[in-house]
Amino acid sequence: MKKYVSLYVHIPFCAVKCKYCDFLSFDGESYGTMLRYVDSLCQEIKLYTPVAEEYIVRSIFIGGGTPSLLDEALITNIMAFIRKTFTLEKNCEITIEANPGTLRHQKLNGYKAAGINRISIGLQSADDDMLRRLGRLHNYDQFVASFKAARRAGFQNINVDIMSGLPGQTIHTYVDTISRVLDFSPEHISAYSLQIEEGTPFANDPQILEDIPPEMIDRRMYEITKKLLAAGGYERYEFSNYAKPGYECKHNMVYWTGGEYIGFGLGASSYFKGKRFSNMRDIFSYIDLMEETTEKFVTYDDMELLFNETTAKLRQSVTTMYVDSRMEEFMFLGLRMMCGVSRSDFEERFKKDIYEVYGPVLNKYTDQGFMVVDGDRIYLTDKGIDVSNVILADFLLDK
Ligand code: SF4
């Protein structure tokens, strides 16, 4: 019987680097480099030909970086290679991440024709001064134009990313961002709180650090997000993700439920055949390696996939996921969802009752009101989500 897999495609290019960003992305690369990179991606996809026939693809996520910097011909090329190699489920969710200002009508039509059926637009804030401070290239009007153009091109599944806890952000400006986004009625909203990452310009800017709202304000923004989005008809289905009924992101659900996925491209991570592995992070080494190789995985087994000559060079890390690590991940990732984890799913996967492994921790947190056991489901309460870092760490088996 065929199994399900999801695919992630990494596009590591941005028009400019935002000041808070530590994602694997570069600005200022030439169009020639982008072309070579896309050819390399296609080569990497092709490497999976012998294993692909065992699988049906249920979601694809083209992320970055700013994938929408690539014109429709390049995205069409990537999608053609995926279709040539893998079988896609009929309702396969296919997302592309986009920044306002990069979406033109022709490009959107091309994406649609290539099979993309979900767009994730990074707005972050509706306040132009704030966008400038973040180092974002676009303004709010460009978001409006991009959103409308996506709808006109027929996209019926759109996510908008917003951020709270930004330097200088007030409750008033944050509420204004949410209200403006709600006016567009996207199917999905991701609402993250800014994290200051080491090595970014923000981390080394004392004025920025001083202007980050105090925890009390950040906390109020978090409560406001929940309240306003619930009132707008969005269900919170994960700590930071809200969707209209039926529009939960299938691709992210695969990550949170321990499903298999293959990542293509620079730095991309995979969880496949019981192993977690990630690709090298140097772009020209990646391109050179893929340009050199014409080999496929002639016959498949785990050793072949991970340790033939090409793939050994391609991988930056490979971790075999033994049963303890898989149980830990099942809990860490599953408890991020509002519906939590399923007791019967745990038993089916690990041939043990969840209480046999985690009984004392579950009893401790349910007694204290941080978790609820409701029939088959076990999930965090609001109080539990507030201290989720501490709770989730308690599910480590090797403490
Ligand atoms: S657009 Fe996204 S990936 Fe690119 S620099 Fe900004 S935050 Fe990072």
mmCIF file of N, CA and C in Angstrom, residues 230-350:
data_model
loop_
_atom_site.group_PDB
_atom_site.id
_atom_site.type_symbol
_atom_site.label_atom_id
_atom_site.label_comp_id
_atom_site.label_asym_id
_atom_site.label_seq_id
_atom_site.Cartn_x
_atom_site.Cartn_y
_atom_site.Cartn_z
ATOM 1 N N ALA A 230 -10.832 34.866 17.233
ATOM 2 C CA ALA A 230 -11.986 33.995 17.533
ATOM 3 C C ALA A 230 -13.269 34.712 17.113
ATOM 4 N N ALA A 231 -13.355 35.999 17.444
ATOM 5 C CA ALA A 231 -14.553 36.764 17.078
ATOM 6 C C ALA A 231 -14.697 36.861 15.555
ATOM 7 N N GLY A 232 -13.575 36.818 14.864
ATOM 8 C CA GLY A 232 -13.609 36.902 13.397
ATOM 9 C C GLY A 232 -13.900 35.558 12.726
ATOM 10 N N GLY A 233 -14.108 34.508 13.540
ATOM 11 C CA GLY A 233 -14.477 33.202 12.957
ATOM 12 C C GLY A 233 -13.306 32.269 12.713
ATOM 13 N N TYR A 234 -12.163 32.582 13.349
ATOM 14 C CA TYR A 234 -10.983 31.740 13.160
ATOM 15 C C TYR A 234 -10.798 30.835 14.369
ATOM 16 N N GLU A 235 -10.483 29.588 14.075
ATOM 17 C CA GLU A 235 -10.224 28.668 15.173
ATOM 18 C C GLU A 235 -8.721 28.565 15.385
ATOM 19 N N ARG A 236 -8.318 28.699 16.627
ATOM 20 C CA ARG A 236 -6.895 28.534 16.922
ATOM 21 C C ARG A 236 -6.637 27.033 16.976
ATOM 22 N N TYR A 237 -5.804 26.516 16.059
ATOM 23 C CA TYR A 237 -5.595 25.065 16.062
ATOM 24 C C TYR A 237 -4.172 24.697 16.460
ATOM 25 N N GLU A 238 -3.310 25.715 16.582
ATOM 26 C CA GLU A 238 -1.936 25.503 17.059
ATOM 27 C C GLU A 238 -1.557 26.779 17.785
ATOM 28 N N PHE A 239 -0.496 26.735 18.612
ATOM 29 C CA PHE A 239 -0.146 27.894 19.429
ATOM 30 C C PHE A 239 -0.266 29.212 18.647
ATOM 31 N N SER A 240 0.273 29.253 17.418
ATOM 32 C CA SER A 240 0.364 30.519 16.681
ATOM 33 C C SER A 240 -0.449 30.538 15.397
ATOM 34 N N ASN A 241 -1.286 29.550 15.191
ATOM 35 C CA ASN A 241 -1.972 29.445 13.899
ATOM 36 C C ASN A 241 -3.490 29.367 14.040
ATOM 37 N N TYR A 242 -4.156 30.125 13.198
ATOM 38 C CA TYR A 242 -5.613 30.277 13.258
ATOM 39 C C TYR A 242 -6.176 30.060 11.849
ATOM 40 N N ALA A 243 -7.304 29.348 11.794
ATOM 41 C CA ALA A 243 -7.866 29.075 10.468
ATOM 42 C C ALA A 243 -9.378 29.105 10.512
ATOM 43 N N LYS A 244 -9.961 29.449 9.366
ATOM 44 C CA LYS A 244 -11.402 29.252 9.223
ATOM 45 C C LYS A 244 -11.629 27.742 9.128
ATOM 46 N N PRO A 245 -12.810 27.275 9.506
ATOM 47 C CA PRO A 245 -13.031 25.813 9.518
ATOM 48 C C PRO A 245 -12.656 25.175 8.182
ATOM 49 N N GLY A 246 -11.846 24.125 8.260
ATOM 50 C CA GLY A 246 -11.457 23.382 7.060
ATOM 51 C C GLY A 246 -10.217 23.933 6.369
ATOM 52 N N TYR A 247 -9.654 25.030 6.882
ATOM 53 C CA TYR A 247 -8.493 25.631 6.217
ATOM 54 C C TYR A 247 -7.208 25.524 7.047
ATOM 55 N N GLU A 248 -7.164 24.597 7.991
ATOM 56 C CA GLU A 248 -5.923 24.364 8.723
ATOM 57 C C GLU A 248 -4.846 23.991 7.694
ATOM 58 N N CYS A 249 -3.616 24.411 7.939
ATOM 59 C CA CYS A 249 -2.554 24.136 6.958
ATOM 60 C C CYS A 249 -2.167 22.655 7.037
ATOM 61 N N LYS A 250 -2.484 21.916 5.955
ATOM 62 C CA LYS A 250 -2.217 20.470 5.951
ATOM 63 C C LYS A 250 -0.728 20.198 6.125
ATOM 64 N N HIS A 251 0.081 21.062 5.498
ATOM 65 C CA HIS A 251 1.522 20.817 5.522
ATOM 66 C C HIS A 251 2.068 20.921 6.952
ATOM 67 N N ASN A 252 1.671 21.962 7.659
ATOM 68 C CA ASN A 252 2.151 22.094 9.038
ATOM 69 C C ASN A 252 1.626 20.973 9.920
ATOM 70 N N MET A 253 0.408 20.516 9.646
ATOM 71 C CA MET A 253 -0.145 19.414 10.438
ATOM 72 C C MET A 253 0.732 18.163 10.296
ATOM 73 N N VAL A 254 1.326 17.991 9.123
ATOM 74 C CA VAL A 254 2.222 16.843 8.919
ATOM 75 C C VAL A 254 3.415 16.947 9.881
ATOM 76 N N TYR A 255 3.972 18.159 10.001
ATOM 77 C CA TYR A 255 5.099 18.336 10.939
ATOM 78 C C TYR A 255 4.661 18.016 12.371
ATOM 79 N N TRP A 256 3.485 18.521 12.750
ATOM 80 C CA TRP A 256 3.078 18.402 14.156
ATOM 81 C C TRP A 256 2.562 17.013 14.520
ATOM 82 N N THR A 257 2.245 16.224 13.493
ATOM 83 C CA THR A 257 1.738 14.884 13.806
ATOM 84 C C THR A 257 2.755 13.787 13.464
ATOM 85 N N GLY A 258 3.996 14.197 13.225
ATOM 86 C CA GLY A 258 5.056 13.199 13.017
ATOM 87 C C GLY A 258 4.983 12.500 11.680
ATOM 88 N N GLY A 259 4.365 13.153 10.670
ATOM 89 C CA GLY A 259 4.303 12.551 9.332
ATOM 90 C C GLY A 259 5.650 12.678 8.620
ATOM 91 N N GLU A 260 5.812 11.888 7.552
ATOM 92 C CA GLU A 260 7.084 11.927 6.814
ATOM 93 C C GLU A 260 7.096 13.092 5.820
ATOM 94 N N TYR A 261 8.256 13.709 5.672
ATOM 95 C CA TYR A 261 8.407 14.754 4.658
ATOM 96 C C TYR A 261 9.844 14.773 4.161
ATOM 97 N N ILE A 262 9.987 15.221 2.919
ATOM 98 C CA ILE A 262 11.322 15.335 2.314
ATOM 99 C C ILE A 262 11.551 16.804 1.998
ATOM 100 N N GLY A 263 12.696 17.328 2.417
ATOM 101 C CA GLY A 263 13.040 18.718 2.116
ATOM 102 C C GLY A 263 14.060 18.767 0.995
ATOM 103 N N PHE A 264 13.806 19.593 -0.005
ATOM 104 C CA PHE A 264 14.745 19.768 -1.114
ATOM 105 C C PHE A 264 15.350 21.169 -1.029
ATOM 106 N N GLY A 265 16.631 21.261 -1.341
ATOM 107 C CA GLY A 265 17.261 22.571 -1.403
ATOM 108 C C GLY A 265 18.163 22.820 -0.211
ATOM 109 N N LEU A 266 18.726 24.015 -0.250
ATOM 110 C CA LEU A 266 19.736 24.401 0.723
ATOM 111 C C LEU A 266 19.198 24.344 2.163
ATOM 112 N N GLY A 267 19.892 23.617 3.010
ATOM 113 C CA GLY A 267 19.547 23.570 4.438
ATOM 114 C C GLY A 267 18.232 22.874 4.737
ATOM 115 N N ALA A 268 17.572 22.333 3.717
ATOM 116 C CA ALA A 268 16.223 21.766 3.937
ATOM 117 C C ALA A 268 16.299 20.505 4.797
ATOM 118 N N SER A 269 15.326 20.376 5.703
ATOM 119 C CA SER A 269 15.283 19.225 6.605
ATOM 120 C C SER A 269 14.264 18.212 6.116
ATOM 121 N N SER A 270 14.534 16.949 6.455
ATOM 122 C CA SER A 270 13.616 15.866 6.090
ATOM 123 C C SER A 270 13.392 14.985 7.307
ATOM 124 N N TYR A 271 12.249 14.346 7.321
ATOM 125 C CA TYR A 271 12.004 13.244 8.255
ATOM 126 C C TYR A 271 11.451 12.128 7.398
ATOM 127 N N PHE A 272 12.292 11.144 7.138
ATOM 128 C CA PHE A 272 11.949 10.173 6.109
ATOM 129 C C PHE A 272 12.607 8.855 6.449
ATOM 130 N N LYS A 273 11.832 7.781 6.364
ATOM 131 C CA LYS A 273 12.359 6.438 6.624
ATOM 132 C C LYS A 273 13.030 6.349 7.986
ATOM 133 N N GLY A 274 12.400 6.993 8.986
ATOM 134 C CA GLY A 274 12.910 6.870 10.355
ATOM 135 C C GLY A 274 14.147 7.699 10.646
ATOM 136 N N LYS A 275 14.516 8.566 9.724
ATOM 137 C CA LYS A 275 15.698 9.404 9.965
ATOM 138 C C LYS A 275 15.336 10.883 9.781
ATOM 139 N N ARG A 276 16.016 11.712 10.591
ATOM 140 C CA ARG A 276 15.950 13.152 10.341
ATOM 141 C C ARG A 276 17.261 13.533 9.696
ATOM 142 N N PHE A 277 17.209 14.263 8.610
ATOM 143 C CA PHE A 277 18.460 14.731 8.006
ATOM 144 C C PHE A 277 18.259 16.102 7.394
ATOM 145 N N SER A 278 19.368 16.841 7.310
ATOM 146 C CA SER A 278 19.257 18.155 6.681
ATOM 147 C C SER A 278 20.407 18.357 5.716
ATOM 148 N N ASN A 279 20.139 19.198 4.724
ATOM 149 C CA ASN A 279 21.106 19.432 3.645
ATOM 150 C C ASN A 279 22.158 20.461 4.026
ATOM 151 N N MET A 280 23.229 20.445 3.278
ATOM 152 C CA MET A 280 24.308 21.430 3.449
ATOM 153 C C MET A 280 23.761 22.857 3.297
ATOM 154 N N ARG A 281 24.528 23.846 3.816
ATOM 155 C CA ARG A 281 24.021 25.216 3.854
ATOM 156 C C ARG A 281 24.826 26.195 2.991
ATOM 157 N N ASP A 282 25.806 25.665 2.262
ATOM 158 C CA ASP A 282 26.592 26.556 1.401
ATOM 159 C C ASP A 282 26.058 26.468 -0.033
ATOM 160 N N ILE A 283 25.574 27.598 -0.541
ATOM 161 C CA ILE A 283 24.826 27.541 -1.798
ATOM 162 C C ILE A 283 25.658 27.053 -2.986
ATOM 163 N N PHE A 284 26.905 27.533 -3.090
ATOM 164 C CA PHE A 284 27.654 27.124 -4.276
ATOM 165 C C PHE A 284 28.158 25.691 -4.166
ATOM 166 N N SER A 285 28.402 25.216 -2.954
ATOM 167 C CA SER A 285 28.749 23.791 -2.804
ATOM 168 C C SER A 285 27.551 22.937 -3.210
ATOM 169 N N TYR A 286 26.358 23.401 -2.822
ATOM 170 C CA TYR A 286 25.137 22.651 -3.170
ATOM 171 C C TYR A 286 24.959 22.608 -4.696
ATOM 172 N N ILE A 287 25.088 23.785 -5.319
ATOM 173 C CA ILE A 287 24.910 23.842 -6.776
ATOM 174 C C ILE A 287 25.967 22.975 -7.472
ATOM 175 N N ASP A 288 27.230 23.114 -7.036
ATOM 176 C CA ASP A 288 28.302 22.335 -7.673
ATOM 177 C C ASP A 288 28.024 20.839 -7.549
ATOM 178 N N LEU A 289 27.615 20.423 -6.356
ATOM 179 C CA LEU A 289 27.367 18.993 -6.139
ATOM 180 C C LEU A 289 26.241 18.492 -7.047
ATOM 181 N N MET A 290 25.165 19.268 -7.117
ATOM 182 C CA MET A 290 24.032 18.818 -7.930
ATOM 183 C C MET A 290 24.361 18.879 -9.425
ATOM 184 N N GLU A 291 25.196 19.839 -9.810
ATOM 185 C CA GLU A 291 25.560 19.907 -11.232
ATOM 186 C C GLU A 291 26.466 18.740 -11.631
ATOM 187 N N GLU A 292 27.236 18.269 -10.661
ATOM 188 C CA GLU A 292 28.157 17.155 -10.958
ATOM 189 C C GLU A 292 27.421 15.831 -11.087
ATOM 190 N N THR A 293 26.292 15.718 -10.373
ATOM 191 C CA THR A 293 25.721 14.385 -10.222
ATOM 192 C C THR A 293 24.622 14.093 -11.233
ATOM 193 N N THR A 294 24.680 12.889 -11.747
ATOM 194 C CA THR A 294 23.589 12.449 -12.615
ATOM 195 C C THR A 294 23.015 11.154 -12.042
ATOM 196 N N GLU A 295 23.593 10.707 -10.940
ATOM 197 C CA GLU A 295 23.168 9.396 -10.426
ATOM 198 C C GLU A 295 21.800 9.476 -9.756
ATOM 199 N N LYS A 296 21.125 8.347 -9.739
ATOM 200 C CA LYS A 296 19.875 8.221 -9.005
ATOM 201 C C LYS A 296 20.128 7.178 -7.925
ATOM 202 N N PHE A 297 19.180 7.036 -7.045
ATOM 203 C CA PHE A 297 19.296 5.939 -6.089
ATOM 204 C C PHE A 297 18.823 4.692 -6.827
ATOM 205 N N VAL A 298 19.772 3.942 -7.364
ATOM 206 C CA VAL A 298 19.410 2.883 -8.306
ATOM 207 C C VAL A 298 18.510 1.845 -7.643
ATOM 208 N N THR A 299 18.962 1.341 -6.501
ATOM 209 C CA THR A 299 18.038 0.528 -5.718
ATOM 210 C C THR A 299 17.969 1.191 -4.367
ATOM 211 N N TYR A 300 16.849 1.035 -3.749
ATOM 212 C CA TYR A 300 16.673 1.808 -2.529
ATOM 213 C C TYR A 300 16.825 0.981 -1.260
ATOM 214 N N ASP A 301 17.560 1.478 -0.324
ATOM 215 C CA ASP A 301 17.412 1.108 1.086
ATOM 216 C C ASP A 301 17.944 2.290 1.878
ATOM 217 N N ASP A 302 17.807 2.253 3.180
ATOM 218 C CA ASP A 302 18.184 3.415 3.985
ATOM 219 C C ASP A 302 19.639 3.804 3.769
ATOM 220 N N MET A 303 20.475 2.785 3.684
ATOM 221 C CA MET A 303 21.901 3.055 3.526
ATOM 222 C C MET A 303 22.150 3.790 2.223
ATOM 223 N N GLU A 304 21.468 3.313 1.194
ATOM 224 C CA GLU A 304 21.672 3.911 -0.125
ATOM 225 C C GLU A 304 21.234 5.378 -0.126
ATOM 226 N N LEU A 305 20.077 5.614 0.489
ATOM 227 C CA LEU A 305 19.542 6.973 0.494
ATOM 228 C C LEU A 305 20.480 7.932 1.207
ATOM 229 N N LEU A 306 20.995 7.487 2.324
ATOM 230 C CA LEU A 306 21.707 8.433 3.164
ATOM 231 C C LEU A 306 23.208 8.425 2.962
ATOM 232 N N PHE A 307 23.731 7.348 2.433
ATOM 233 C CA PHE A 307 25.180 7.260 2.407
ATOM 234 C C PHE A 307 25.779 6.930 1.049
ATOM 235 N N ASN A 308 25.020 7.094 -0.026
ATOM 236 C CA ASN A 308 25.737 6.950 -1.288
ATOM 237 C C ASN A 308 26.588 8.209 -1.469
ATOM 238 N N GLU A 309 27.396 8.195 -2.490
ATOM 239 C CA GLU A 309 28.430 9.230 -2.559
ATOM 240 C C GLU A 309 27.851 10.655 -2.616
ATOM 241 N N THR A 310 26.795 10.802 -3.400
ATOM 242 C CA THR A 310 26.224 12.139 -3.540
ATOM 243 C C THR A 310 25.541 12.572 -2.255
ATOM 244 N N THR A 311 24.695 11.682 -1.731
ATOM 245 C CA THR A 311 23.884 12.115 -0.597
ATOM 246 C C THR A 311 24.709 12.293 0.661
ATOM 247 N N ALA A 312 25.785 11.530 0.796
ATOM 248 C CA ALA A 312 26.639 11.718 1.971
ATOM 249 C C ALA A 312 27.201 13.135 1.966
ATOM 250 N N LYS A 313 27.545 13.638 0.778
ATOM 251 C CA LYS A 313 28.082 15.013 0.694
ATOM 252 C C LYS A 313 26.967 16.043 0.885
ATOM 253 N N LEU A 314 25.791 15.689 0.404
ATOM 254 C CA LEU A 314 24.672 16.631 0.456
ATOM 255 C C LEU A 314 24.177 16.881 1.880
ATOM 256 N N ARG A 315 24.225 15.842 2.694
ATOM 257 C CA ARG A 315 23.666 15.963 4.047
ATOM 258 C C ARG A 315 24.623 16.664 4.994
ATOM 259 N N GLN A 316 24.061 17.609 5.743
ATOM 260 C CA GLN A 316 24.871 18.214 6.796
ATOM 261 C C GLN A 316 24.771 17.374 8.073
ATOM 262 N N SER A 317 23.597 16.777 8.291
ATOM 263 C CA SER A 317 23.435 15.936 9.474
ATOM 264 C C SER A 317 22.414 14.844 9.202
ATOM 265 N N VAL A 318 22.615 13.722 9.857
ATOM 266 C CA VAL A 318 21.674 12.600 9.745
ATOM 267 C C VAL A 318 21.488 12.030 11.144
ATOM 268 N N THR A 319 20.246 11.941 11.588
ATOM 269 C CA THR A 319 19.979 11.372 12.913
ATOM 270 C C THR A 319 18.970 10.251 12.785
ATOM 271 N N THR A 320 19.324 9.092 13.280
ATOM 272 C CA THR A 320 18.342 8.006 13.299
ATOM 273 C C THR A 320 17.410 8.246 14.471
ATOM 274 N N MET A 321 16.125 8.179 14.201
ATOM 275 C CA MET A 321 15.152 8.456 15.262
ATOM 276 C C MET A 321 14.736 7.142 15.927
ATOM 277 N N TYR A 322 15.362 6.861 17.066
ATOM 278 C CA TYR A 322 14.991 5.658 17.802
ATOM 279 C C TYR A 322 13.691 5.923 18.548
ATOM 280 N N VAL A 323 13.151 4.861 19.138
ATOM 281 C CA VAL A 323 11.792 4.962 19.649
ATOM 282 C C VAL A 323 11.632 6.072 20.706
ATOM 283 N N ASP A 324 12.634 6.247 21.597
ATOM 284 C CA ASP A 324 12.503 7.284 22.622
ATOM 285 C C ASP A 324 12.387 8.676 21.994
ATOM 286 N N SER A 325 13.220 8.930 20.987
ATOM 287 C CA SER A 325 13.174 10.255 20.337
ATOM 288 C C SER A 325 11.845 10.442 19.632
ATOM 289 N N ARG A 326 11.326 9.367 19.061
ATOM 290 C CA ARG A 326 10.052 9.507 18.350
ATOM 291 C C ARG A 326 8.900 9.775 19.322
ATOM 292 N N MET A 327 8.981 9.133 20.496
ATOM 293 C CA MET A 327 7.944 9.405 21.511
ATOM 294 C C MET A 327 8.030 10.858 21.989
ATOM 295 N N GLU A 328 9.255 11.323 22.223
ATOM 296 C CA GLU A 328 9.426 12.718 22.680
ATOM 297 C C GLU A 328 8.855 13.689 21.665
ATOM 298 N N GLU A 329 9.194 13.454 20.395
ATOM 299 C CA GLU A 329 8.705 14.366 19.355
ATOM 300 C C GLU A 329 7.193 14.312 19.227
ATOM 301 N N PHE A 330 6.665 13.101 19.367
ATOM 302 C CA PHE A 330 5.205 12.942 19.301
ATOM 303 C C PHE A 330 4.547 13.876 20.323
ATOM 304 N N MET A 331 5.151 13.941 21.519
ATOM 305 C CA MET A 331 4.573 14.784 22.567
ATOM 306 C C MET A 331 4.867 16.270 22.316
ATOM 307 N N PHE A 332 6.151 16.614 22.055
ATOM 308 C CA PHE A 332 6.531 18.037 21.859
ATOM 309 C C PHE A 332 5.704 18.692 20.770
ATOM 310 N N LEU A 333 5.649 17.982 19.630
ATOM 311 C CA LEU A 333 5.006 18.597 18.468
ATOM 312 C C LEU A 333 3.492 18.522 18.592
ATOM 313 N N GLY A 334 3.003 17.360 19.035
ATOM 314 C CA GLY A 334 1.549 17.167 19.135
ATOM 315 C C GLY A 334 0.912 18.114 20.141
ATOM 316 N N LEU A 335 1.629 18.404 21.229
ATOM 317 C CA LEU A 335 1.031 19.275 22.249
ATOM 318 C C LEU A 335 1.028 20.741 21.833
ATOM 319 N N ARG A 336 1.644 21.057 20.703
ATOM 320 C CA ARG A 336 1.536 22.425 20.165
ATOM 321 C C ARG A 336 0.140 22.662 19.582
ATOM 322 N N MET A 337 -0.525 21.563 19.240
ATOM 323 C CA MET A 337 -1.869 21.719 18.645
ATOM 324 C C MET A 337 -2.900 21.807 19.763
ATOM 325 N N MET A 338 -3.936 22.592 19.512
ATOM 326 C CA MET A 338 -4.983 22.752 20.533
ATOM 327 C C MET A 338 -5.661 21.417 20.820
ATOM 328 N N CYS A 339 -5.728 20.534 19.819
ATOM 329 C CA CYS A 339 -6.377 19.232 20.044
ATOM 330 C C CYS A 339 -5.399 18.250 20.689
ATOM 331 N N GLY A 340 -4.148 18.640 20.827
ATOM 332 C CA GLY A 340 -3.170 17.814 21.529
ATOM 333 C C GLY A 340 -2.869 16.500 20.832
ATOM 334 N N VAL A 341 -2.593 15.475 21.646
ATOM 335 C CA VAL A 341 -2.195 14.176 21.081
ATOM 336 C C VAL A 341 -3.297 13.145 21.342
ATOM 337 N N SER A 342 -3.244 12.089 20.550
ATOM 338 C CA SER A 342 -4.240 11.024 20.702
ATOM 339 C C SER A 342 -3.600 9.833 21.415
ATOM 340 N N ARG A 343 -4.274 9.382 22.451
ATOM 341 C CA ARG A 343 -3.766 8.252 23.231
ATOM 342 C C ARG A 343 -3.713 6.981 22.367
ATOM 343 N N SER A 344 -4.743 6.778 21.545
ATOM 344 C CA SER A 344 -4.759 5.555 20.724
ATOM 345 C C SER A 344 -3.702 5.626 19.617
ATOM 346 N N ASP A 345 -3.453 6.841 19.100
ATOM 347 C CA ASP A 345 -2.415 7.001 18.080
ATOM 348 C C ASP A 345 -1.048 6.656 18.682
ATOM 349 N N PHE A 346 -0.824 7.121 19.921
ATOM 350 C CA PHE A 346 0.436 6.808 20.607
ATOM 351 C C PHE A 346 0.593 5.290 20.713
ATOM 352 N N GLU A 347 -0.483 4.626 21.130
ATOM 353 C CA GLU A 347 -0.414 3.177 21.333
ATOM 354 C C GLU A 347 -0.181 2.444 20.006
ATOM 355 N N GLU A 348 -0.836 2.929 18.967
ATOM 356 C CA GLU A 348 -0.671 2.283 17.667
ATOM 357 C C GLU A 348 0.771 2.404 17.163
ATOM 358 N N ARG A 349 1.364 3.586 17.386
ATOM 359 C CA ARG A 349 2.734 3.796 16.892
ATOM 360 C C ARG A 349 3.782 3.085 17.724
ATOM 361 N N PHE A 350 3.599 3.121 19.041
ATOM 362 C CA PHE A 350 4.694 2.664 19.917
ATOM 363 C C PHE A 350 4.397 1.373 20.676
#
